[in-house]
Amino acid sequence: MNIYAASSPEGGPSMFSLSHNYGKQFLFILLAGAIGLVILLLDTRLLEFFSYGVFGVTCVLLVVVLVVGRTVNGAQGWIDVGMFKLQPAEFAKVGVAMAIARYGSRYNFSLKRITDRLVVLALLALPALLILLQPDLGSVLVFSAFLLVLFREGLSGLVLVVGGLLLVIGVAALLVPTPYLLATLAALGLISWWFVYKRTNTLTHLVLVGLFCGFSLSVDFIVSEVLKPHQQKRIVSLFDPARDPQGTGYNVIQSKIAIGSGGFFGKGFLQGTQTKFDFVPMQDTDFIFCTIGEEYGWLGSTVLLGLYFIFLSRLLYLAEETRTRYGRILGYSVACILFVHLAINVGMALGLTPVVGIPLPFFSYGGSALISFTVLLALLLNHHANRVNVLVGSH
């Protein structure tokens, strides 16, 4: 319904017309539901057995798309299949989730062992690097979700802390002059060494402070030399959309206008003026949240986010109930992937995160994304439904 509201022309075809995205999405919903039902009926052990095979197939598709793929919005990430386009990067998340769950369920697996950490890193890095070659930075960012999964399985919390600090320093390096930032990092390093470490672990502390300072010095080089021009502009627009209001800042500015114009209760279904007159580009994909904000207002947006919160909480509950490490890792992978998609997509619409082309789960137009989300959900439900059989078998 929201895709119909975002993309239907005045007096256009019905909601089920295959000549428009909303009609195609209805077909994708039926297809995804059928695939999910098949997965629910399969034997859990069969799904686990083919985990590495699914991972291998998705990696092959990522290689194929680099050779014969179609370029859309600067990324060569789609394969033409008849009247539809297949996006292998979406299915790569399924392959990685299944592969990590399979490897993590091995006897005596431990992230404290360097070999196990390297294997898991390889499972993450291979598809991420292939996607980066497209280049599709948004899909690569989603792979950060697996760090949260590994944290549940015993990865040191220091990794998450360091990762969070690097993110903060990266943002600060774009806003604060380098000398001031280096002085601040040095001062904070001295204070934390004195009060937290109590003058012990000096070498580790020096290495971390050196890492943070070195990273802060490299941010300008990464932005100016590594990122593509359109990616550089998106970073600039994140902090100051008004600098290029008719260019890279246009989407975010119009998105915020659309959401704000909805007020508390919204304008009503098909009554959004920003939506109706196509002020927001890509509104049925990347900026679908604008439609919700304009037509259903603050109240509808809050209800939607509340439903997502309940949904994600339920996924974590099911993951803990599966009774097997494979099911738990898979369940946390599903929840964390959906959470990262939700956070980045809503953040894009509100101007809080860069515009990187991340769909809103189960809302944005796109068959590959919808099918991959449904497959992940069905895999978790399959394992949860068969948890009793696992317990019976153990006796």
mmCIF file of C-alpha atoms in Angstrom:
data_model
loop_
_atom_site.group_PDB
_atom_site.id
_atom_site.type_symbol
_atom_site.label_atom_id
_atom_site.label_comp_id
_atom_site.label_asym_id
_atom_site.label_seq_id
_atom_site.Cartn_x
_atom_site.Cartn_y
_atom_site.Cartn_z
ATOM 1 C CA MET A 1 0.000 0.000 0.000
ATOM 2 C CA ASN A 2 2.839 2.409 0.805
ATOM 3 C CA ILE A 3 4.650 1.605 -2.441
ATOM 4 C CA TYR A 4 1.361 2.269 -4.258
ATOM 5 C CA ALA A 5 1.016 5.593 -2.449
ATOM 6 C CA ALA A 6 4.619 6.532 -3.252
ATOM 7 C CA SER A 7 4.703 5.627 -6.950
ATOM 8 C CA SER A 8 1.174 5.490 -8.400
ATOM 9 C CA PRO A 9 0.470 8.170 -11.026
ATOM 10 C CA GLU A 10 -2.728 10.192 -10.906
ATOM 11 C CA GLY A 11 -5.490 7.998 -12.323
ATOM 12 C CA GLY A 12 -2.989 5.194 -12.940
ATOM 13 C CA PRO A 13 -3.568 1.432 -13.108
ATOM 14 C CA SER A 14 -4.849 -0.614 -10.181
ATOM 15 C CA MET A 15 -2.672 -1.632 -7.245
ATOM 16 C CA PHE A 16 -2.065 -5.064 -8.822
ATOM 17 C CA SER A 17 -0.868 -3.883 -12.245
ATOM 18 C CA LEU A 18 2.465 -5.510 -13.168
ATOM 19 C CA SER A 19 3.381 -2.449 -15.249
ATOM 20 C CA HIS A 20 4.265 -0.567 -12.052
ATOM 21 C CA ASN A 21 6.447 -1.306 -9.048
ATOM 22 C CA TYR A 22 3.548 -1.732 -6.656
ATOM 23 C CA GLY A 23 2.050 -4.512 -8.798
ATOM 24 C CA LYS A 24 5.420 -6.229 -9.115
ATOM 25 C CA GLN A 25 5.881 -6.004 -5.358
ATOM 26 C CA PHE A 26 2.580 -7.809 -4.813
ATOM 27 C CA LEU A 27 3.918 -10.589 -7.030
ATOM 28 C CA PHE A 28 7.148 -10.620 -5.014
ATOM 29 C CA ILE A 29 5.106 -10.943 -1.811
ATOM 30 C CA LEU A 30 3.378 -14.048 -3.164
ATOM 31 C CA LEU A 31 6.677 -15.511 -4.392
ATOM 32 C CA ALA A 32 8.469 -14.783 -1.115
ATOM 33 C CA GLY A 33 5.607 -16.344 0.829
ATOM 34 C CA ALA A 34 5.752 -19.501 -1.289
ATOM 35 C CA ILE A 35 9.531 -19.792 -0.864
ATOM 36 C CA GLY A 36 9.205 -19.230 2.880
ATOM 37 C CA LEU A 37 6.564 -21.962 3.121
ATOM 38 C CA VAL A 38 8.833 -24.433 1.299
ATOM 39 C CA ILE A 39 11.677 -23.656 3.706
ATOM 40 C CA LEU A 40 9.375 -24.203 6.693
ATOM 41 C CA LEU A 41 8.538 -27.688 5.369
ATOM 42 C CA LEU A 42 12.164 -28.760 4.813
ATOM 43 C CA ASP A 43 14.136 -30.834 7.288
ATOM 44 C CA THR A 44 16.276 -28.671 9.564
ATOM 45 C CA ARG A 45 19.294 -30.961 9.181
ATOM 46 C CA LEU A 46 19.052 -30.637 5.388
ATOM 47 C CA LEU A 47 19.191 -26.845 5.632
ATOM 48 C CA GLU A 48 22.228 -27.031 7.897
ATOM 49 C CA PHE A 49 23.942 -29.493 5.538
ATOM 50 C CA PHE A 50 23.601 -27.151 2.547
ATOM 51 C CA SER A 51 24.729 -24.023 4.437
ATOM 52 C CA TYR A 52 28.186 -23.913 2.843
ATOM 53 C CA GLY A 53 26.621 -24.679 -0.540
ATOM 54 C CA VAL A 54 24.285 -21.688 -0.267
ATOM 55 C CA PHE A 55 27.253 -19.535 0.712
ATOM 56 C CA GLY A 56 29.205 -20.761 -2.317
ATOM 57 C CA VAL A 57 26.329 -20.109 -4.730
ATOM 58 C CA THR A 58 25.874 -16.539 -3.463
ATOM 59 C CA CYS A 59 29.615 -15.874 -3.883
ATOM 60 C CA VAL A 60 29.471 -17.203 -7.456
ATOM 61 C CA LEU A 61 26.540 -14.862 -8.178
ATOM 62 C CA LEU A 62 28.578 -11.956 -6.791
ATOM 63 C CA VAL A 63 31.343 -12.813 -9.255
ATOM 64 C CA VAL A 64 28.883 -13.202 -12.149
ATOM 65 C CA VAL A 65 27.302 -9.809 -11.492
ATOM 66 C CA LEU A 66 30.726 -8.169 -11.823
ATOM 67 C CA VAL A 67 30.944 -9.609 -15.356
ATOM 68 C CA VAL A 68 27.423 -9.352 -16.764
ATOM 69 C CA GLY A 69 25.630 -7.188 -14.212
ATOM 70 C CA ARG A 70 23.638 -4.050 -14.939
ATOM 71 C CA THR A 71 24.746 -0.750 -13.410
ATOM 72 C CA VAL A 72 22.095 1.116 -11.408
ATOM 73 C CA ASN A 73 22.868 4.264 -9.383
ATOM 74 C CA GLY A 74 26.599 3.773 -9.867
ATOM 75 C CA ALA A 75 26.733 0.122 -8.713
ATOM 76 C CA GLN A 76 27.019 -2.892 -11.014
ATOM 77 C CA GLY A 77 24.897 -5.069 -8.774
ATOM 78 C CA TRP A 78 21.918 -6.398 -10.763
ATOM 79 C CA ILE A 79 21.443 -9.355 -13.102
ATOM 80 C CA ASP A 80 18.567 -9.153 -15.606
ATOM 81 C CA VAL A 81 16.162 -12.086 -15.266
ATOM 82 C CA GLY A 82 13.339 -11.513 -17.746
ATOM 83 C CA MET A 83 11.362 -8.433 -16.709
ATOM 84 C CA PHE A 84 12.912 -8.480 -13.244
ATOM 85 C CA LYS A 85 16.372 -7.719 -11.807
ATOM 86 C CA LEU A 86 18.194 -10.016 -9.375
ATOM 87 C CA GLN A 87 20.469 -8.414 -6.745
ATOM 88 C CA PRO A 88 22.964 -11.033 -5.484
ATOM 89 C CA ALA A 89 24.187 -8.784 -2.644
ATOM 90 C CA GLU A 90 20.839 -9.268 -0.880
ATOM 91 C CA PHE A 91 21.137 -13.059 -1.010
ATOM 92 C CA ALA A 92 24.765 -12.900 0.144
ATOM 93 C CA LYS A 93 23.459 -11.991 3.614
ATOM 94 C CA VAL A 94 21.565 -15.286 3.703
ATOM 95 C CA GLY A 95 24.650 -17.223 2.604
ATOM 96 C CA VAL A 96 26.899 -15.579 5.198
ATOM 97 C CA ALA A 97 24.356 -16.084 7.998
ATOM 98 C CA MET A 98 24.021 -19.798 7.188
ATOM 99 C CA ALA A 99 27.781 -20.321 6.738
ATOM 100 C CA ILE A 100 28.712 -18.617 10.004
ATOM 101 C CA ALA A 101 25.969 -20.519 11.821
ATOM 102 C CA ARG A 102 27.261 -23.803 10.378
ATOM 103 C CA TYR A 103 30.888 -23.097 11.237
ATOM 104 C CA GLY A 104 29.977 -21.713 14.666
ATOM 105 C CA SER A 105 28.047 -24.889 15.509
ATOM 106 C CA ARG A 106 31.176 -27.051 15.138
ATOM 107 C CA TYR A 107 32.330 -28.977 18.172
ATOM 108 C CA ASN A 108 34.726 -26.987 20.359
ATOM 109 C CA PHE A 109 34.228 -23.777 18.368
ATOM 110 C CA SER A 110 35.513 -20.725 20.222
ATOM 111 C CA LEU A 111 36.156 -17.161 19.114
ATOM 112 C CA LYS A 112 39.032 -17.103 21.587
ATOM 113 C CA ARG A 113 40.911 -19.364 19.190
ATOM 114 C CA ILE A 114 42.761 -17.449 16.487
ATOM 115 C CA THR A 115 41.979 -20.070 13.809
ATOM 116 C CA ASP A 116 38.236 -19.827 14.375
ATOM 117 C CA ARG A 117 38.378 -16.033 14.307
ATOM 118 C CA LEU A 118 40.253 -16.060 10.986
ATOM 119 C CA VAL A 119 37.786 -18.488 9.384
ATOM 120 C CA VAL A 120 34.796 -16.396 10.477
ATOM 121 C CA LEU A 121 36.562 -13.268 9.223
ATOM 122 C CA ALA A 122 37.138 -14.951 5.848
ATOM 123 C CA LEU A 123 33.455 -15.910 5.595
ATOM 124 C CA LEU A 124 32.567 -12.249 6.143
ATOM 125 C CA ALA A 125 35.342 -10.689 4.082
ATOM 126 C CA LEU A 126 34.964 -12.653 0.826
ATOM 127 C CA PRO A 127 31.401 -11.552 -0.071
ATOM 128 C CA ALA A 128 31.987 -8.086 1.416
ATOM 129 C CA LEU A 129 34.994 -7.512 -0.860
ATOM 130 C CA LEU A 130 33.076 -8.768 -3.912
ATOM 131 C CA ILE A 131 30.207 -6.382 -3.119
ATOM 132 C CA LEU A 132 32.689 -3.547 -2.574
ATOM 133 C CA LEU A 133 33.963 -4.078 -6.137
ATOM 134 C CA GLN A 134 30.503 -3.237 -7.557
ATOM 135 C CA PRO A 135 30.771 -0.798 -5.610
ATOM 136 C CA ASP A 136 27.809 -1.036 -3.190
ATOM 137 C CA LEU A 137 28.912 0.534 0.087
ATOM 138 C CA GLY A 138 25.432 0.281 1.616
ATOM 139 C CA SER A 139 25.267 -3.511 1.350
ATOM 140 C CA VAL A 140 28.808 -3.767 2.735
ATOM 141 C CA LEU A 141 27.764 -1.741 5.796
ATOM 142 C CA VAL A 142 25.056 -4.307 6.537
ATOM 143 C CA PHE A 143 27.778 -6.889 7.177
ATOM 144 C CA SER A 144 28.642 -4.955 10.356
ATOM 145 C CA ALA A 145 25.520 -6.623 11.772
ATOM 146 C CA PHE A 146 27.484 -9.857 12.126
ATOM 147 C CA LEU A 147 29.800 -8.214 14.674
ATOM 148 C CA LEU A 148 26.806 -8.016 17.026
ATOM 149 C CA VAL A 149 26.123 -11.706 16.369
ATOM 150 C CA LEU A 150 29.725 -12.680 17.131
ATOM 151 C CA PHE A 151 29.629 -10.597 20.306
ATOM 152 C CA ARG A 152 26.814 -12.875 21.521
ATOM 153 C CA GLU A 153 29.007 -15.892 20.722
ATOM 154 C CA GLY A 154 31.973 -14.738 22.769
ATOM 155 C CA LEU A 155 33.741 -12.054 20.745
ATOM 156 C CA SER A 156 35.529 -9.640 23.066
ATOM 157 C CA GLY A 157 33.537 -6.539 23.912
ATOM 158 C CA LEU A 158 36.720 -4.571 23.250
ATOM 159 C CA VAL A 159 36.134 -5.090 19.510
ATOM 160 C CA LEU A 160 32.737 -3.367 19.707
ATOM 161 C CA VAL A 161 34.129 -0.579 21.889
ATOM 162 C CA VAL A 162 37.044 0.040 19.531
ATOM 163 C CA GLY A 163 34.720 -0.086 16.519
ATOM 164 C CA GLY A 164 32.363 2.430 18.118
ATOM 165 C CA LEU A 165 35.218 4.747 19.036
ATOM 166 C CA LEU A 166 36.623 4.566 15.481
ATOM 167 C CA LEU A 167 33.197 5.561 14.148
ATOM 168 C CA VAL A 168 33.011 8.545 16.511
ATOM 169 C CA ILE A 169 36.584 9.577 15.665
ATOM 170 C CA GLY A 170 35.847 9.255 11.942
ATOM 171 C CA VAL A 171 32.915 11.655 12.245
ATOM 172 C CA ALA A 172 34.923 14.026 14.455
ATOM 173 C CA ALA A 173 37.788 14.031 11.936
ATOM 174 C CA LEU A 174 35.402 15.453 9.331
ATOM 175 C CA LEU A 175 34.188 18.225 11.635
ATOM 176 C CA VAL A 176 37.116 19.150 13.915
ATOM 177 C CA PRO A 177 40.527 20.519 12.814
ATOM 178 C CA THR A 178 43.219 17.817 13.007
ATOM 179 C CA PRO A 179 45.457 19.473 15.676
ATOM 180 C CA TYR A 180 42.523 19.918 18.061
ATOM 181 C CA LEU A 181 41.344 16.351 17.509
ATOM 182 C CA LEU A 182 44.814 14.873 18.109
ATOM 183 C CA ALA A 183 45.218 16.919 21.281
ATOM 184 C CA THR A 184 41.813 15.757 22.513
ATOM 185 C CA LEU A 185 42.627 12.091 21.800
ATOM 186 C CA ALA A 186 45.965 12.375 23.589
ATOM 187 C CA ALA A 187 44.324 13.995 26.624
ATOM 188 C CA LEU A 188 41.551 11.381 26.763
ATOM 189 C CA GLY A 189 44.133 8.619 26.398
ATOM 190 C CA LEU A 190 46.135 9.958 29.347
ATOM 191 C CA ILE A 191 43.028 10.330 31.517
ATOM 192 C CA SER A 192 41.734 6.824 30.751
ATOM 193 C CA TRP A 193 45.189 5.319 31.350
ATOM 194 C CA TRP A 194 45.384 6.978 34.750
ATOM 195 C CA PHE A 195 41.873 6.299 36.006
ATOM 196 C CA VAL A 196 40.773 3.126 34.176
ATOM 197 C CA TYR A 197 43.952 1.122 33.783
ATOM 198 C CA LYS A 198 45.501 2.572 36.947
ATOM 199 C CA ARG A 199 48.911 2.847 35.350
ATOM 200 C CA THR A 200 48.955 -0.780 34.152
ATOM 201 C CA ASN A 201 48.738 -2.281 30.637
ATOM 202 C CA THR A 202 50.696 0.687 29.350
ATOM 203 C CA LEU A 203 51.733 -0.959 26.073
ATOM 204 C CA THR A 204 48.151 -1.938 25.155
ATOM 205 C CA HIS A 205 46.978 1.554 25.961
ATOM 206 C CA LEU A 206 49.665 3.181 23.845
ATOM 207 C CA VAL A 207 48.818 0.907 20.910
ATOM 208 C CA LEU A 208 45.110 1.843 21.107
ATOM 209 C CA VAL A 209 45.832 5.571 21.375
ATOM 210 C CA GLY A 210 48.232 5.283 18.432
ATOM 211 C CA LEU A 211 45.566 3.427 16.444
ATOM 212 C CA PHE A 212 42.970 6.108 17.105
ATOM 213 C CA CYS A 213 45.362 8.958 16.248
ATOM 214 C CA GLY A 214 46.531 7.215 13.087
ATOM 215 C CA PHE A 215 42.936 6.579 12.006
ATOM 216 C CA SER A 216 42.003 10.223 12.565
ATOM 217 C CA LEU A 217 44.884 11.269 10.300
ATOM 218 C CA SER A 218 43.786 8.842 7.574
ATOM 219 C CA VAL A 219 40.133 9.927 7.369
ATOM 220 C CA ASP A 220 40.812 12.808 4.962
ATOM 221 C CA PHE A 221 42.803 10.495 2.682
ATOM 222 C CA ILE A 222 40.056 7.840 2.742
ATOM 223 C CA VAL A 223 37.336 10.356 1.902
ATOM 224 C CA SER A 224 39.279 12.175 -0.828
ATOM 225 C CA GLU A 225 41.161 9.273 -2.441
ATOM 226 C CA VAL A 226 39.284 6.030 -1.701
ATOM 227 C CA LEU A 227 35.625 7.029 -1.917
ATOM 228 C CA LYS A 228 34.002 7.768 -5.273
ATOM 229 C CA PRO A 229 32.991 11.397 -6.012
ATOM 230 C CA HIS A 230 29.284 10.673 -5.468
ATOM 231 C CA GLN A 231 30.107 8.985 -2.138
ATOM 232 C CA GLN A 232 32.167 12.003 -1.074
ATOM 233 C CA LYS A 233 29.227 14.273 -1.831
ATOM 234 C CA ARG A 234 26.925 12.087 0.242
ATOM 235 C CA ILE A 235 29.259 12.384 3.232
ATOM 236 C CA VAL A 236 29.323 16.177 2.859
ATOM 237 C CA SER A 237 25.542 16.307 2.490
ATOM 238 C CA LEU A 238 25.104 14.306 5.693
ATOM 239 C CA PHE A 239 26.540 17.182 7.722
ATOM 240 C CA ASP A 240 25.282 20.039 5.563
ATOM 241 C CA PRO A 241 22.492 19.143 3.097
ATOM 242 C CA ALA A 242 21.938 22.845 2.355
ATOM 243 C CA ARG A 243 25.404 23.089 0.758
ATOM 244 C CA ASP A 244 24.000 21.399 -2.372
ATOM 245 C CA PRO A 245 20.197 21.689 -2.049
ATOM 246 C CA GLN A 246 19.554 20.840 -5.702
ATOM 247 C CA GLY A 247 22.119 18.022 -5.842
ATOM 248 C CA THR A 248 23.230 15.506 -3.225
ATOM 249 C CA GLY A 249 21.342 17.271 -0.440
ATOM 250 C CA TYR A 250 18.044 17.329 -2.333
ATOM 251 C CA ASN A 251 16.795 13.884 -1.292
ATOM 252 C CA VAL A 252 17.375 14.427 2.420
ATOM 253 C CA ILE A 253 15.906 17.941 2.415
ATOM 254 C CA GLN A 254 12.742 16.807 0.630
ATOM 255 C CA SER A 255 12.533 13.721 2.848
ATOM 256 C CA LYS A 256 12.559 15.805 6.014
ATOM 257 C CA ILE A 257 9.987 18.198 4.533
ATOM 258 C CA ALA A 258 7.695 15.273 3.690
ATOM 259 C CA ILE A 259 7.982 13.703 7.138
ATOM 260 C CA GLY A 260 7.557 17.025 8.914
ATOM 261 C CA SER A 261 4.519 17.973 6.824
ATOM 262 C CA GLY A 262 2.682 14.915 8.154
ATOM 263 C CA GLY A 263 2.306 16.517 11.555
ATOM 264 C CA PHE A 264 0.981 14.412 14.412
ATOM 265 C CA PHE A 265 -1.784 12.379 12.714
ATOM 266 C CA GLY A 266 -0.657 12.577 9.065
ATOM 267 C CA LYS A 267 -2.525 13.632 5.946
ATOM 268 C CA GLY A 268 -4.158 10.267 5.262
ATOM 269 C CA PHE A 269 -3.679 7.494 2.711
ATOM 270 C CA LEU A 270 -2.941 8.880 -0.783
ATOM 271 C CA GLN A 271 -3.218 12.445 0.551
ATOM 272 C CA GLY A 272 0.487 13.262 0.850
ATOM 273 C CA THR A 273 1.309 16.228 -1.368
ATOM 274 C CA GLN A 274 5.095 15.709 -1.250
ATOM 275 C CA THR A 275 4.495 12.090 -2.190
ATOM 276 C CA LYS A 276 1.841 12.751 -4.840
ATOM 277 C CA PHE A 277 3.945 15.300 -6.732
ATOM 278 C CA ASP A 278 7.183 13.258 -6.653
ATOM 279 C CA PHE A 279 9.256 15.715 -4.640
ATOM 280 C CA VAL A 280 11.228 12.887 -2.999
ATOM 281 C CA PRO A 281 13.248 10.717 -5.443
ATOM 282 C CA MET A 282 13.385 6.937 -4.892
ATOM 283 C CA GLN A 283 10.472 7.205 -2.477
ATOM 284 C CA ASP A 284 9.251 3.654 -3.062
ATOM 285 C CA THR A 285 12.709 2.217 -2.270
ATOM 286 C CA ASP A 286 15.268 4.093 -0.165
ATOM 287 C CA PHE A 287 12.884 6.750 1.150
ATOM 288 C CA ILE A 288 9.696 4.746 1.730
ATOM 289 C CA PHE A 289 9.675 5.946 5.355
ATOM 290 C CA CYS A 290 8.772 9.427 4.030
ATOM 291 C CA THR A 291 5.448 8.065 2.812
ATOM 292 C CA ILE A 292 4.654 6.719 6.255
ATOM 293 C CA GLY A 293 5.718 9.963 7.926
ATOM 294 C CA GLU A 294 3.663 12.177 5.621
ATOM 295 C CA GLU A 295 0.496 10.093 5.360
ATOM 296 C CA TYR A 296 0.366 8.694 8.913
ATOM 297 C CA GLY A 297 2.264 11.370 10.796
ATOM 298 C CA TRP A 298 4.316 11.150 13.957
ATOM 299 C CA LEU A 299 1.784 8.752 15.461
ATOM 300 C CA GLY A 300 1.917 6.284 12.566
ATOM 301 C CA SER A 301 5.715 6.456 12.377
ATOM 302 C CA THR A 302 6.019 5.784 16.101
ATOM 303 C CA VAL A 303 3.613 2.844 15.880
ATOM 304 C CA LEU A 304 5.648 1.406 13.005
ATOM 305 C CA LEU A 305 8.940 1.733 14.893
ATOM 306 C CA GLY A 306 7.263 0.192 17.943
ATOM 307 C CA LEU A 307 6.154 -2.785 15.851
ATOM 308 C CA TYR A 308 9.706 -3.189 14.557
ATOM 309 C CA PHE A 309 10.984 -3.157 18.142
ATOM 310 C CA ILE A 310 8.522 -5.882 19.153
ATOM 311 C CA PHE A 311 9.405 -7.863 16.026
ATOM 312 C CA LEU A 312 13.160 -7.696 16.649
ATOM 313 C CA SER A 313 12.696 -8.554 20.325
ATOM 314 C CA ARG A 314 10.658 -11.581 19.335
ATOM 315 C CA LEU A 315 13.368 -12.716 16.902
ATOM 316 C CA LEU A 316 15.974 -12.596 19.681
ATOM 317 C CA TYR A 317 13.617 -14.570 21.933
ATOM 318 C CA LEU A 318 13.156 -17.246 19.254
ATOM 319 C CA ALA A 319 16.924 -17.359 18.688
ATOM 320 C CA GLU A 320 17.563 -18.113 22.361
ATOM 321 C CA GLU A 321 14.824 -20.772 22.328
ATOM 322 C CA THR A 322 16.184 -22.795 19.405
ATOM 323 C CA ARG A 323 18.393 -24.906 21.744
ATOM 324 C CA THR A 324 21.184 -25.300 19.168
ATOM 325 C CA ARG A 325 24.134 -23.026 18.494
ATOM 326 C CA TYR A 326 23.347 -23.089 14.760
ATOM 327 C CA GLY A 327 19.814 -21.844 15.400
ATOM 328 C CA ARG A 328 20.981 -19.225 17.886
ATOM 329 C CA ILE A 329 23.635 -17.782 15.561
ATOM 330 C CA LEU A 330 21.186 -17.822 12.666
ATOM 331 C CA GLY A 331 18.501 -16.147 14.769
ATOM 332 C CA TYR A 332 20.792 -13.384 15.959
ATOM 333 C CA SER A 333 21.979 -12.904 12.360
ATOM 334 C CA VAL A 334 18.380 -12.383 11.210
ATOM 335 C CA ALA A 335 17.622 -9.916 14.005
ATOM 336 C CA CYS A 336 20.860 -7.940 13.593
ATOM 337 C CA ILE A 337 20.605 -7.726 9.784
ATOM 338 C CA LEU A 338 17.054 -6.384 10.028
ATOM 339 C CA PHE A 339 18.088 -3.974 12.801
ATOM 340 C CA VAL A 340 20.953 -2.500 10.757
ATOM 341 C CA HIS A 341 18.659 -2.127 7.719
ATOM 342 C CA LEU A 342 16.043 -0.389 9.865
ATOM 343 C CA ALA A 343 18.533 1.944 11.569
ATOM 344 C CA ILE A 344 20.279 3.032 8.363
ATOM 345 C CA ASN A 345 17.109 3.411 6.278
ATOM 346 C CA VAL A 346 15.211 5.482 8.848
ATOM 347 C CA GLY A 347 18.423 7.400 9.535
ATOM 348 C CA MET A 348 18.676 8.266 5.818
ATOM 349 C CA ALA A 349 15.116 9.598 5.784
ATOM 350 C CA LEU A 350 15.817 11.758 8.840
ATOM 351 C CA GLY A 351 19.238 12.936 7.652
ATOM 352 C CA LEU A 352 21.094 11.065 10.406
ATOM 353 C CA THR A 353 23.006 8.579 8.228
ATOM 354 C CA PRO A 354 24.514 8.835 4.714
ATOM 355 C CA VAL A 355 22.298 7.975 1.746
ATOM 356 C CA VAL A 356 23.657 4.535 0.848
ATOM 357 C CA GLY A 357 20.659 2.749 -0.685
ATOM 358 C CA ILE A 358 19.467 0.467 2.116
ATOM 359 C CA PRO A 359 15.846 -0.825 1.868
ATOM 360 C CA LEU A 360 13.432 -0.721 4.796
ATOM 361 C CA PRO A 361 12.695 -4.393 5.612
ATOM 362 C CA PHE A 362 9.320 -5.607 4.307
ATOM 363 C CA PHE A 363 8.364 -2.060 3.168
ATOM 364 C CA SER A 364 10.683 -0.877 0.390
ATOM 365 C CA TYR A 365 10.163 -1.981 -3.204
ATOM 366 C CA GLY A 366 12.518 -4.758 -4.306
ATOM 367 C CA GLY A 367 12.034 -8.460 -4.888
ATOM 368 C CA SER A 368 15.574 -9.571 -3.981
ATOM 369 C CA ALA A 369 15.472 -7.812 -0.616
ATOM 370 C CA LEU A 370 11.974 -9.046 0.226
ATOM 371 C CA ILE A 371 12.800 -12.644 -0.691
ATOM 372 C CA SER A 372 16.084 -12.607 1.242
ATOM 373 C CA PHE A 373 14.399 -11.186 4.359
ATOM 374 C CA THR A 374 11.644 -13.795 4.087
ATOM 375 C CA VAL A 375 14.144 -16.630 3.622
ATOM 376 C CA LEU A 376 16.059 -15.532 6.732
ATOM 377 C CA LEU A 377 12.847 -15.364 8.726
ATOM 378 C CA ALA A 378 11.675 -18.775 7.479
ATOM 379 C CA LEU A 379 15.039 -20.373 8.326
ATOM 380 C CA LEU A 380 14.754 -19.156 11.912
ATOM 381 C CA LEU A 381 11.122 -20.271 12.216
ATOM 382 C CA ASN A 382 12.078 -23.696 10.847
ATOM 383 C CA HIS A 383 14.760 -24.156 13.498
ATOM 384 C CA HIS A 384 12.514 -22.864 16.256
ATOM 385 C CA ALA A 385 9.667 -25.171 15.208
ATOM 386 C CA ASN A 386 11.987 -28.192 15.330
ATOM 387 C CA ARG A 387 13.561 -27.396 18.721
ATOM 388 C CA VAL A 388 11.505 -30.129 20.417
ATOM 389 C CA ASN A 389 12.852 -32.739 17.999
ATOM 390 C CA VAL A 390 16.369 -31.639 18.898
ATOM 391 C CA LEU A 391 15.629 -32.178 22.575
ATOM 392 C CA VAL A 392 14.013 -35.554 21.928
ATOM 393 C CA GLY A 393 16.944 -36.639 19.800
ATOM 394 C CA SER A 394 19.380 -35.690 22.560
ATOM 395 C CA HIS A 395 17.729 -38.192 24.879
#
